[in-house]
mmCIF file of C-alpha atoms in Angstrom:
data_model
loop_
_atom_site.group_PDB
_atom_site.id
_atom_site.type_symbol
_atom_site.label_atom_id
_atom_site.label_comp_id
_atom_site.label_asym_id
_atom_site.label_seq_id
_atom_site.Cartn_x
_atom_site.Cartn_y
_atom_site.Cartn_z
ATOM 1 C CA MET A 53 -12.997 51.751 -27.712
ATOM 2 C CA ILE A 54 -12.287 52.081 -31.446
ATOM 3 C CA PHE A 55 -8.563 51.673 -30.814
ATOM 4 C CA LEU A 56 -9.225 48.462 -28.882
ATOM 5 C CA SER A 57 -11.200 47.196 -31.886
ATOM 6 C CA PHE A 58 -8.283 48.070 -34.176
ATOM 7 C CA ALA A 59 -5.942 46.114 -31.916
ATOM 8 C CA ALA A 60 -8.214 43.052 -31.883
ATOM 9 C CA ARG A 61 -8.587 43.205 -35.671
ATOM 10 C CA ASN A 62 -4.833 43.327 -36.195
ATOM 11 C CA LEU A 63 -4.327 40.291 -33.977
ATOM 12 C CA ARG A 64 -6.990 38.363 -35.914
ATOM 13 C CA ARG A 65 -5.245 39.187 -39.181
ATOM 14 C CA HIS A 66 -2.141 37.386 -37.912
ATOM 15 C CA TRP A 67 -3.965 34.810 -35.810
ATOM 16 C CA PHE A 68 -1.320 32.075 -35.949
ATOM 17 C CA ARG A 69 1.444 34.390 -34.788
ATOM 18 C CA SER A 70 -0.838 35.706 -32.052
ATOM 19 C CA LEU A 71 -1.726 32.145 -31.025
ATOM 20 C CA LEU A 72 1.927 31.238 -30.578
ATOM 21 C CA SER A 73 2.438 34.302 -28.379
ATOM 22 C CA VAL A 74 -0.592 33.388 -26.272
ATOM 23 C CA ILE A 75 0.672 29.813 -25.865
ATOM 24 C CA GLY A 76 4.002 31.146 -24.614
ATOM 25 C CA ILE A 77 2.217 33.259 -21.996
ATOM 26 C CA VAL A 78 -0.018 30.330 -21.002
ATOM 27 C CA VAL A 79 3.036 28.138 -20.384
ATOM 28 C CA GLY A 80 4.802 30.871 -18.415
ATOM 29 C CA VAL A 81 1.836 31.745 -16.205
ATOM 30 C CA ALA A 82 0.979 28.071 -15.622
ATOM 31 C CA ALA A 83 4.599 27.346 -14.704
ATOM 32 C CA ILE A 84 5.030 30.221 -12.260
ATOM 33 C CA ALA A 85 1.648 29.699 -10.547
ATOM 34 C CA SER A 86 1.628 25.880 -10.407
ATOM 35 C CA LEU A 87 5.227 25.707 -9.147
ATOM 36 C CA GLY A 88 4.364 28.344 -6.545
ATOM 37 C CA ILE A 89 1.370 26.252 -5.446
ATOM 38 C CA LEU A 90 3.614 23.182 -5.218
ATOM 39 C CA GLY A 91 6.205 24.981 -3.100
ATOM 40 C CA GLY A 92 3.521 26.458 -0.853
ATOM 41 C CA SER A 93 1.853 23.066 -0.402
ATOM 42 C CA ILE A 94 5.146 21.437 0.610
ATOM 43 C CA ASN A 95 5.783 24.262 3.070
ATOM 44 C CA LEU A 96 2.317 23.840 4.614
ATOM 45 C CA LEU A 97 2.737 20.063 4.790
ATOM 46 C CA VAL A 98 6.040 20.340 6.660
ATOM 47 C CA ALA A 99 4.509 22.848 9.080
ATOM 48 C CA ASN A 100 1.615 20.456 9.721
ATOM 49 C CA LEU A 101 3.901 17.462 10.180
ATOM 50 C CA ILE A 102 6.001 19.081 12.881
ATOM 51 C CA SER A 103 4.268 18.361 16.176
ATOM 52 C CA ASP A 104 4.602 19.863 19.645
ATOM 53 C CA VAL A 105 5.405 23.291 18.267
ATOM 54 C CA GLY A 106 5.433 26.023 20.854
ATOM 55 C CA ASP A 107 6.205 24.498 24.243
ATOM 56 C CA THR A 108 9.282 22.302 23.759
ATOM 57 C CA ILE A 109 12.964 23.020 24.323
ATOM 58 C CA VAL A 110 15.482 20.468 23.089
ATOM 59 C CA ILE A 111 18.954 20.406 24.666
ATOM 60 C CA THR A 112 21.671 18.350 22.963
ATOM 61 C CA PRO A 113 25.423 17.981 23.492
ATOM 62 C CA HIS A 114 27.358 20.776 21.846
ATOM 63 C CA THR A 115 28.955 19.938 18.507
ATOM 64 C CA ALA A 116 31.794 21.679 16.716
ATOM 65 C CA ILE A 117 29.436 22.774 13.947
ATOM 66 C CA GLY A 118 27.116 25.496 15.139
ATOM 67 C CA GLY A 119 24.664 27.846 13.494
ATOM 68 C CA THR A 120 23.267 25.092 11.341
ATOM 69 C CA PHE A 121 19.749 23.838 10.736
ATOM 70 C CA ALA A 122 17.912 21.195 12.722
ATOM 71 C CA GLY A 123 18.700 17.714 11.482
ATOM 72 C CA ASP A 124 21.992 18.673 9.795
ATOM 73 C CA PRO A 125 23.808 15.331 9.326
ATOM 74 C CA ARG A 126 27.143 17.018 10.100
ATOM 75 C CA THR A 127 26.031 17.289 13.740
ATOM 76 C CA ALA A 128 25.376 13.557 14.062
ATOM 77 C CA VAL A 129 28.473 12.768 16.103
ATOM 78 C CA ASP A 130 28.861 10.314 18.972
ATOM 79 C CA VAL A 131 28.539 12.667 21.948
ATOM 80 C CA THR A 132 26.082 12.521 24.860
ATOM 81 C CA LEU A 133 24.909 14.366 27.948
ATOM 82 C CA SER A 134 26.148 13.049 31.294
ATOM 83 C CA SER A 135 23.905 12.482 34.301
ATOM 84 C CA ARG A 136 25.538 15.471 36.004
ATOM 85 C CA GLU A 137 24.685 17.719 33.046
ATOM 86 C CA VAL A 138 21.092 16.476 33.071
ATOM 87 C CA ASP A 139 20.873 17.334 36.782
ATOM 88 C CA GLU A 140 22.198 20.819 36.013
ATOM 89 C CA ILE A 141 19.542 21.203 33.320
ATOM 90 C CA ARG A 142 16.856 20.167 35.813
ATOM 91 C CA ARG A 143 18.020 22.809 38.288
ATOM 92 C CA ALA A 144 18.116 25.492 35.607
ATOM 93 C CA ALA A 145 14.729 24.595 34.103
ATOM 94 C CA SER A 146 12.900 24.137 37.420
ATOM 95 C CA PRO A 147 9.926 23.983 37.921
ATOM 96 C CA TYR A 148 9.358 22.667 34.388
ATOM 97 C CA ARG A 149 9.661 18.977 33.525
ATOM 98 C CA VAL A 150 12.953 17.752 32.062
ATOM 99 C CA ILE A 151 12.870 14.458 30.165
ATOM 100 C CA PRO A 152 16.291 12.864 29.466
ATOM 101 C CA VAL A 153 16.340 10.588 26.425
ATOM 102 C CA LEU A 154 18.508 7.522 25.795
ATOM 103 C CA GLN A 155 18.865 6.466 22.174
ATOM 104 C CA GLY A 156 20.594 3.533 20.552
ATOM 105 C CA THR A 157 20.267 0.985 17.777
ATOM 106 C CA ASP A 158 20.058 -2.782 17.992
ATOM 107 C CA GLU A 159 18.967 -5.755 15.942
ATOM 108 C CA VAL A 160 15.327 -6.640 16.549
ATOM 109 C CA GLU A 161 13.611 -9.895 15.653
ATOM 110 C CA PHE A 162 9.889 -9.510 14.978
ATOM 111 C CA GLY A 163 8.979 -13.154 14.486
ATOM 112 C CA ARG A 164 8.389 -15.221 11.341
ATOM 113 C CA GLY A 165 12.085 -14.873 10.544
ATOM 114 C CA GLU A 166 11.850 -11.102 10.089
ATOM 115 C CA SER A 167 14.487 -8.900 11.674
ATOM 116 C CA GLY A 168 16.347 -5.644 11.198
ATOM 117 C CA TYR A 169 18.200 -2.875 12.996
ATOM 118 C CA THR A 170 15.831 -0.487 14.757
ATOM 119 C CA ARG A 171 16.201 2.634 16.871
ATOM 120 C CA VAL A 172 15.629 1.943 20.576
ATOM 121 C CA ILE A 173 14.609 4.850 22.831
ATOM 122 C CA GLY A 174 14.899 4.687 26.620
ATOM 123 C CA LEU A 175 12.680 6.893 28.811
ATOM 124 C CA ASP A 176 11.745 7.082 32.461
ATOM 125 C CA PRO A 177 8.341 5.340 32.847
ATOM 126 C CA GLU A 178 6.893 8.474 34.459
ATOM 127 C CA ASP A 179 7.968 10.595 31.489
ATOM 128 C CA ILE A 180 6.529 8.377 28.761
ATOM 129 C CA PRO A 181 2.848 9.456 29.172
ATOM 130 C CA THR A 182 3.944 13.105 29.140
ATOM 131 C CA LEU A 183 5.790 12.745 25.861
ATOM 132 C CA LEU A 184 3.941 10.032 23.945
ATOM 133 C CA LYS A 185 0.349 8.989 23.345
ATOM 134 C CA LEU A 186 -0.908 5.442 22.900
ATOM 135 C CA GLU A 187 -2.873 4.060 19.988
ATOM 136 C CA ASP A 188 -3.432 0.718 21.718
ATOM 137 C CA GLY A 189 -2.302 -1.132 24.849
ATOM 138 C CA ARG A 190 -0.839 0.348 28.026
ATOM 139 C CA TYR A 191 2.264 2.159 29.207
ATOM 140 C CA PRO A 192 5.087 0.024 30.658
ATOM 141 C CA ARG A 193 5.992 0.393 34.317
ATOM 142 C CA GLN A 194 9.400 0.163 35.963
ATOM 143 C CA ASN A 195 8.590 -3.121 37.698
ATOM 144 C CA GLN A 196 6.706 -4.490 34.657
ATOM 145 C CA PRO A 197 8.916 -3.739 31.670
ATOM 146 C CA GLY A 198 7.521 -3.898 28.203
ATOM 147 C CA ALA A 199 8.096 -2.239 24.855
ATOM 148 C CA LEU A 200 6.101 0.440 23.077
ATOM 149 C CA VAL A 201 6.266 0.045 19.304
ATOM 150 C CA GLY A 202 5.974 2.914 16.815
ATOM 151 C CA THR A 203 2.833 2.855 14.718
ATOM 152 C CA TYR A 204 4.589 2.270 11.364
ATOM 153 C CA LEU A 205 6.775 -0.453 12.799
ATOM 154 C CA ALA A 206 3.660 -2.123 14.208
ATOM 155 C CA ARG A 207 1.890 -1.955 10.839
ATOM 156 C CA GLU A 208 4.856 -3.294 8.898
ATOM 157 C CA TYR A 209 5.439 -6.303 11.166
ATOM 158 C CA ASP A 210 1.848 -6.798 12.354
ATOM 159 C CA LEU A 211 2.652 -6.097 15.994
ATOM 160 C CA ARG A 212 0.036 -5.535 18.679
ATOM 161 C CA PRO A 213 -0.099 -5.548 22.502
ATOM 162 C CA GLY A 214 0.993 -8.972 23.684
ATOM 163 C CA SER A 215 3.274 -9.683 20.720
ATOM 164 C CA ARG A 216 6.810 -10.834 21.449
ATOM 165 C CA ILE A 217 9.942 -9.250 20.014
ATOM 166 C CA THR A 218 13.634 -9.910 20.602
ATOM 167 C CA ILE A 219 16.008 -6.959 21.009
ATOM 168 C CA GLY A 220 19.661 -7.912 20.782
ATOM 169 C CA GLY A 221 18.893 -11.461 21.808
ATOM 170 C CA GLU A 222 16.716 -10.400 24.774
ATOM 171 C CA ASP A 223 13.027 -11.307 24.659
ATOM 172 C CA LEU A 224 10.490 -8.555 25.399
ATOM 173 C CA ARG A 225 6.710 -8.270 25.266
ATOM 174 C CA VAL A 226 4.941 -5.448 23.402
ATOM 175 C CA ALA A 227 2.946 -3.454 25.958
ATOM 176 C CA GLY A 228 1.404 -1.010 23.530
ATOM 177 C CA VAL A 229 1.463 0.662 20.125
ATOM 178 C CA LEU A 230 2.264 4.371 20.006
ATOM 179 C CA ALA A 231 -0.004 6.858 18.256
ATOM 180 C CA GLU A 232 1.370 8.474 15.111
ATOM 181 C CA ARG A 233 3.444 11.494 16.109
ATOM 182 C CA GLY A 234 4.897 12.935 12.947
ATOM 183 C CA PHE A 235 8.185 14.774 12.574
ATOM 184 C CA ALA A 236 8.458 16.008 16.137
ATOM 185 C CA VAL A 237 11.141 18.453 17.176
ATOM 186 C CA ASP A 238 12.510 16.064 19.805
ATOM 187 C CA ILE A 239 12.110 12.328 19.115
ATOM 188 C CA ASN A 240 10.458 10.499 16.237
ATOM 189 C CA PRO A 241 9.142 7.184 17.590
ATOM 190 C CA ASP A 242 6.934 6.188 14.649
ATOM 191 C CA TYR A 243 9.589 3.747 13.382
ATOM 192 C CA ALA A 244 11.220 3.056 16.755
ATOM 193 C CA ILE A 245 10.834 1.012 19.923
ATOM 194 C CA VAL A 246 10.456 2.768 23.281
ATOM 195 C CA VAL A 247 11.523 0.975 26.485
ATOM 196 C CA THR A 248 11.931 2.010 30.102
ATOM 197 C CA GLU A 249 15.214 3.605 31.155
ATOM 198 C CA GLY A 250 15.897 0.744 33.564
ATOM 199 C CA TRP A 251 15.533 -1.900 30.860
ATOM 200 C CA TYR A 252 17.611 0.188 28.438
ATOM 201 C CA THR A 253 20.560 0.600 30.817
ATOM 202 C CA GLY A 254 20.349 -3.066 31.824
ATOM 203 C CA HIS A 255 20.394 -4.156 28.207
ATOM 204 C CA PHE A 256 23.051 -1.806 26.813
ATOM 205 C CA GLY A 257 25.050 -1.519 30.051
ATOM 206 C CA THR A 258 27.764 1.120 29.985
ATOM 207 C CA GLN A 259 27.787 1.122 26.184
ATOM 208 C CA HIS A 260 25.148 3.850 25.974
ATOM 209 C CA GLY A 261 27.532 6.350 27.589
ATOM 210 C CA GLY A 262 24.930 9.009 28.356
ATOM 211 C CA TYR A 263 21.797 10.774 27.202
ATOM 212 C CA ALA A 264 21.252 11.777 23.569
ATOM 213 C CA MET A 265 19.202 14.818 24.565
ATOM 214 C CA ALA A 266 17.110 16.388 27.288
ATOM 215 C CA ILE A 267 13.608 17.653 26.511
ATOM 216 C CA VAL A 268 12.129 20.484 28.565
ATOM 217 C CA ARG A 269 8.342 20.786 28.488
ATOM 218 C CA VAL A 270 7.512 24.415 29.232
ATOM 219 C CA GLY A 271 3.827 24.830 29.964
ATOM 220 C CA ASP A 272 3.989 28.612 29.571
ATOM 221 C CA ILE A 273 5.155 29.649 26.092
ATOM 222 C CA ALA A 274 6.099 33.078 27.427
ATOM 223 C CA ALA A 275 8.673 31.406 29.711
ATOM 224 C CA ILE A 276 10.583 29.631 26.906
ATOM 225 C CA ASP A 277 13.200 32.366 26.495
ATOM 226 C CA GLU A 278 13.653 32.616 30.257
ATOM 227 C CA VAL A 279 14.271 28.867 30.568
ATOM 228 C CA LYS A 280 16.693 28.898 27.629
ATOM 229 C CA ASP A 281 18.651 31.753 29.184
ATOM 230 C CA ALA A 282 18.795 29.937 32.541
ATOM 231 C CA VAL A 283 20.152 26.750 30.932
ATOM 232 C CA GLU A 284 22.594 28.767 28.836
ATOM 233 C CA THR A 285 23.894 30.626 31.872
ATOM 234 C CA ARG A 286 24.252 27.509 34.026
ATOM 235 C CA LEU A 287 25.857 25.114 31.527
ATOM 236 C CA ASN A 288 27.564 27.305 28.930
ATOM 237 C CA ARG A 289 29.027 29.845 31.316
ATOM 238 C CA ARG A 290 32.688 29.016 30.607
ATOM 239 C CA GLU A 291 32.464 27.035 27.412
ATOM 240 C CA ASP A 292 29.779 25.675 25.131
ATOM 241 C CA VAL A 293 28.631 22.387 26.644
ATOM 242 C CA VAL A 294 25.132 22.104 25.170
ATOM 243 C CA ASP A 295 23.184 23.375 22.171
ATOM 244 C CA ILE A 296 19.720 24.736 22.948
ATOM 245 C CA ILE A 297 16.883 25.088 20.484
ATOM 246 C CA ASP A 298 13.162 25.498 20.942
ATOM 247 C CA SER A 299 10.419 24.222 18.691
ATOM 248 C CA ARG A 300 9.649 27.707 17.350
ATOM 249 C CA GLU A 301 13.197 28.097 16.051
ATOM 250 C CA MET A 302 13.138 24.640 14.502
ATOM 251 C CA LEU A 303 9.869 25.359 12.709
ATOM 252 C CA GLY A 304 11.325 28.657 11.539
ATOM 253 C CA GLN A 305 14.347 26.828 10.117
ATOM 254 C CA TYR A 306 12.164 24.412 8.191
ATOM 255 C CA GLN A 307 9.966 27.233 6.921
ATOM 256 C CA ALA A 308 13.016 29.205 5.797
ATOM 257 C CA ILE A 309 14.376 26.198 3.888
ATOM 258 C CA TYR A 310 11.100 25.432 2.155
ATOM 259 C CA GLY A 311 10.475 29.132 1.573
ATOM 260 C CA GLN A 312 13.721 29.225 -0.409
ATOM 261 C CA ILE A 313 12.539 26.179 -2.366
ATOM 262 C CA THR A 314 9.323 28.041 -3.211
ATOM 263 C CA VAL A 315 11.282 31.082 -4.408
ATOM 264 C CA PHE A 316 13.461 28.806 -6.557
ATOM 265 C CA LEU A 317 10.390 27.182 -8.118
ATOM 266 C CA LEU A 318 8.866 30.613 -8.769
ATOM 267 C CA GLY A 319 12.124 31.644 -10.436
ATOM 268 C CA ILE A 320 11.883 28.703 -12.839
ATOM 269 C CA GLY A 321 8.342 29.742 -13.756
ATOM 270 C CA GLY A 322 9.449 33.360 -14.099
ATOM 271 C CA ILE A 323 12.118 32.380 -16.623
ATOM 272 C CA SER A 324 9.442 30.648 -18.711
ATOM 273 C CA LEU A 325 7.357 33.812 -18.630
ATOM 274 C CA LEU A 326 10.308 36.004 -19.601
ATOM 275 C CA VAL A 327 10.895 33.764 -22.634
ATOM 276 C CA ALA A 328 7.256 34.366 -23.593
ATOM 277 C CA ALA A 329 7.780 38.115 -23.129
ATOM 278 C CA VAL A 330 10.724 38.052 -25.530
ATOM 279 C CA ASN A 331 8.480 36.310 -28.042
ATOM 280 C CA ILE A 332 5.843 39.046 -27.642
ATOM 281 C CA LEU A 333 8.526 41.710 -28.100
ATOM 282 C CA ASN A 334 9.604 40.015 -31.306
ATOM 283 C CA VAL A 335 6.018 39.641 -32.599
ATOM 284 C CA MET A 336 5.146 43.265 -31.835
ATOM 285 C CA TYR A 337 8.350 44.537 -33.383
ATOM 286 C CA ILE A 338 7.634 42.584 -36.568
ATOM 287 C CA ALA A 339 4.072 43.955 -36.554
ATOM 288 C CA VAL A 340 5.343 47.531 -36.384
ATOM 289 C CA THR A 341 7.797 46.890 -39.229
ATOM 290 C CA GLU A 342 5.072 45.358 -41.419
ATOM 291 C CA ARG A 343 2.587 48.159 -40.756
ATOM 292 C CA VAL A 344 4.774 51.228 -41.197
ATOM 293 C CA SER A 345 2.684 52.455 -44.131
ATOM 294 C CA GLU A 346 -0.542 51.889 -42.190
ATOM 295 C CA ILE A 347 0.860 53.931 -39.320
ATOM 296 C CA GLY A 348 1.781 56.678 -41.781
ATOM 297 C CA VAL A 349 -1.784 56.810 -43.127
ATOM 298 C CA MET A 350 -3.238 56.995 -39.605
ATOM 299 C CA ARG A 351 -0.832 59.759 -38.625
ATOM 300 C CA SER A 352 -1.568 61.721 -41.825
ATOM 301 C CA ILE A 353 -5.332 61.756 -41.133
ATOM 302 C CA GLY A 354 -4.833 63.138 -37.664
ATOM 303 C CA VAL A 355 -4.302 60.152 -35.349
ATOM 304 C CA ARG A 356 -2.119 61.338 -32.489
ATOM 305 C CA ARG A 357 1.076 59.624 -31.309
ATOM 306 C CA SER A 358 -0.530 58.664 -27.974
ATOM 307 C CA GLU A 359 -3.348 56.954 -29.872
ATOM 308 C CA VAL A 360 -0.915 54.935 -32.015
ATOM 309 C CA LEU A 361 0.871 53.979 -28.822
ATOM 310 C CA ARG A 362 -2.419 52.821 -27.324
ATOM 311 C CA ILE A 363 -3.282 50.646 -30.341
ATOM 312 C CA PHE A 364 -0.076 48.642 -30.082
ATOM 313 C CA LEU A 365 -0.182 48.494 -26.285
ATOM 314 C CA TYR A 366 -3.723 47.164 -26.534
ATOM 315 C CA GLU A 367 -2.468 44.382 -28.797
ATOM 316 C CA ALA A 368 0.139 43.362 -26.227
ATOM 317 C CA LEU A 369 -2.449 43.685 -23.446
ATOM 318 C CA ILE A 370 -4.956 41.457 -25.257
ATOM 319 C CA LEU A 371 -2.278 38.797 -25.744
ATOM 320 C CA GLY A 372 -1.332 39.051 -22.070
ATOM 321 C CA VAL A 373 -4.895 38.902 -20.749
ATOM 322 C CA ALA A 374 -5.855 35.963 -22.989
ATOM 323 C CA GLY A 375 -2.715 33.983 -22.162
ATOM 324 C CA SER A 376 -2.871 34.802 -18.434
ATOM 325 C CA ALA A 377 -6.546 33.821 -18.146
ATOM 326 C CA VAL A 378 -5.963 30.435 -19.763
ATOM 327 C CA GLY A 379 -2.703 30.011 -17.847
ATOM 328 C CA GLY A 380 -4.446 30.795 -14.541
ATOM 329 C CA VAL A 381 -7.058 28.101 -15.086
ATOM 330 C CA LEU A 382 -4.416 25.631 -16.264
ATOM 331 C CA SER A 383 -2.159 26.408 -13.290
ATOM 332 C CA ALA A 384 -4.996 25.671 -10.857
ATOM 333 C CA VAL A 385 -5.443 22.217 -12.398
ATOM 334 C CA VAL A 386 -1.731 21.452 -12.826
ATOM 335 C CA GLY A 387 -0.816 22.867 -9.404
ATOM 336 C CA TYR A 388 -3.472 20.751 -7.713
ATOM 337 C CA VAL A 389 -2.524 17.524 -9.519
ATOM 338 C CA VAL A 390 1.238 18.003 -8.994
ATOM 339 C CA SER A 391 0.807 18.998 -5.325
ATOM 340 C CA VAL A 392 -1.426 16.010 -4.573
ATOM 341 C CA ALA A 393 1.050 13.688 -6.310
ATOM 342 C CA ALA A 394 4.031 15.194 -4.454
ATOM 343 C CA ILE A 395 2.294 15.048 -1.064
ATOM 344 C CA GLY A 396 1.244 11.464 -1.771
ATOM 345 C CA LEU A 397 4.869 10.615 -2.548
ATOM 346 C CA PHE A 398 6.241 12.349 0.564
ATOM 347 C CA THR A 399 3.667 10.777 2.891
ATOM 348 C CA ALA A 400 3.457 7.314 1.304
ATOM 349 C CA GLY A 401 2.520 4.702 3.888
ATOM 350 C CA THR A 402 1.560 7.328 6.475
ATOM 351 C CA THR A 403 -1.564 9.237 7.406
ATOM 352 C CA PHE A 404 0.202 12.608 7.437
ATOM 353 C CA GLY A 405 -1.380 13.715 4.170
ATOM 354 C CA GLU A 406 -4.938 12.832 5.113
ATOM 355 C CA GLU A 407 -7.338 15.791 5.141
ATOM 356 C CA PHE A 408 -4.535 18.041 3.926
ATOM 357 C CA VAL A 409 -5.919 20.983 1.936
ATOM 358 C CA VAL A 410 -3.851 21.910 -1.116
ATOM 359 C CA PHE A 411 -5.824 25.006 -2.092
ATOM 360 C CA ASN A 412 -5.980 27.871 0.357
ATOM 361 C CA LEU A 413 -5.588 31.636 0.136
ATOM 362 C CA THR A 414 -1.856 31.238 -0.528
ATOM 363 C CA ALA A 415 -2.509 29.002 -3.550
ATOM 364 C CA VAL A 416 -5.059 31.480 -4.916
ATOM 365 C CA GLY A 417 -2.506 34.223 -4.329
ATOM 366 C CA TYR A 418 0.052 32.397 -6.487
ATOM 367 C CA ILE A 419 -2.504 32.094 -9.300
ATOM 368 C CA VAL A 420 -3.385 35.799 -9.100
ATOM 369 C CA PHE A 421 0.301 36.697 -8.930
ATOM 370 C CA GLY A 422 1.083 34.550 -11.974
ATOM 371 C CA MET A 423 -1.735 36.126 -13.987
ATOM 372 C CA ALA A 424 -0.790 39.660 -12.955
ATOM 373 C CA PHE A 425 2.855 38.964 -13.736
ATOM 374 C CA GLY A 426 1.872 37.594 -17.150
ATOM 375 C CA ILE A 427 -0.251 40.623 -18.031
ATOM 376 C CA GLY A 428 2.364 43.057 -16.760
ATOM 377 C CA THR A 429 5.228 41.315 -18.549
ATOM 378 C CA SER A 430 3.286 41.191 -21.835
ATOM 379 C CA THR A 431 2.428 44.901 -21.627
ATOM 380 C CA LEU A 432 6.016 45.862 -20.853
ATOM 381 C CA ALA A 433 7.258 43.689 -23.725
ATOM 382 C CA GLY A 434 4.939 45.522 -26.110
ATOM 383 C CA PHE A 435 5.884 48.995 -24.897
ATOM 384 C CA TYR A 436 9.058 49.500 -26.958
ATOM 385 C CA PRO A 437 7.505 48.452 -30.298
ATOM 386 C CA ALA A 438 4.478 50.634 -29.481
ATOM 387 C CA TRP A 439 6.717 53.563 -28.601
ATOM 388 C CA LYS A 440 8.705 53.062 -31.819
ATOM 389 C CA ALA A 441 5.480 53.049 -33.847
ATOM 390 C CA ALA A 442 4.267 56.233 -32.152
ATOM 391 C CA ARG A 443 7.547 58.015 -32.900
ATOM 392 C CA LEU A 444 7.344 57.431 -36.667
ATOM 393 C CA LEU A 445 6.951 60.624 -38.681
ATOM 394 C CA PRO A 446 4.009 60.600 -41.124
ATOM 395 C CA VAL A 447 6.138 61.593 -44.122
ATOM 396 C CA GLU A 448 8.751 58.868 -43.471
ATOM 397 C CA ALA A 449 6.080 56.260 -42.851
ATOM 398 C CA MET A 450 4.220 57.168 -46.081
ATOM 399 C CA ARG A 451 7.328 56.446 -48.123
ATOM 400 C CA HIS A 452 6.769 52.732 -47.406
ATOM 401 C CA ALA A 453 3.249 52.864 -48.871
#
């Protein structure tokens, strides 16, 4: 205990230099922990935003660029699935439901002189209730066509059941408003208009060319791989005709991307902490140089080398513990504020971020990791100066007295 008291006394003697070292550790620990919390929060948010995870297979026309991530803009080429290919998918995926999707874009007039180009999605009336939920209104029927409007589109243009819109010069009544769906693995209707397949083909004619994708709803998660293999065998037997991905793979891709972002953010914080460690190394080295004669006196009265080593290691440890404790508290505050601000920015105008919990066991883990890393780095930085002090011979050290 006496050696710990010596260490604390020496740090108090050079309090300003010690304070600067502690500040460096505080900044490093706060950076590594708060950035880790931010990256983890973004990762959790994306995982929560992706809906229908687990039971959905999405089949799209094959593109020249394979092995990429979901949503890669390089795959956005003008290619579709033919009716024959959709029938083949139905045979391969039987008895599970296959939902072909038509997608296009047209100018939509919302009334009051407001208009803009909007995504239009065409679905079989029987498939719409399976894929989409209503916030208000009713589902359109084949003999009673109507439009379903995405929730954000409805909010922006004040649309409700019974409102009239004009799609490409053709008047259509709003039958219902869709419930918020989030970033689904198949279609994202929150800012789109959904119509029946019959109305879509009648409006666009032969221009639509074919289906943008086919969605397979597999009730049994254990059967996903079996269905994928059946579709692969039937359609891609001779050449690649379709690309097949299930919602688990897509979620894994997103998690891998945002996991890399988290590692990058942790690396930035780690660099800050390494800079603080270099500062501690410099401070401890200067302390050893200034106290050579003091070390010589201690060695001459019988203080062992291991005990000298402990004194200087204790000094580095005290700096590390003090800086890491303050940095841990600061990182909790900064990480929370930055994460809330980032989530608010990413989900502006939506309800995705409501009831989202920033702090969980992962966030606490980043704080503990940052503090442990700060203490460990500080101790390692002080080891060489402590070792150098312990290796001084009493006679050589006394010459500096």
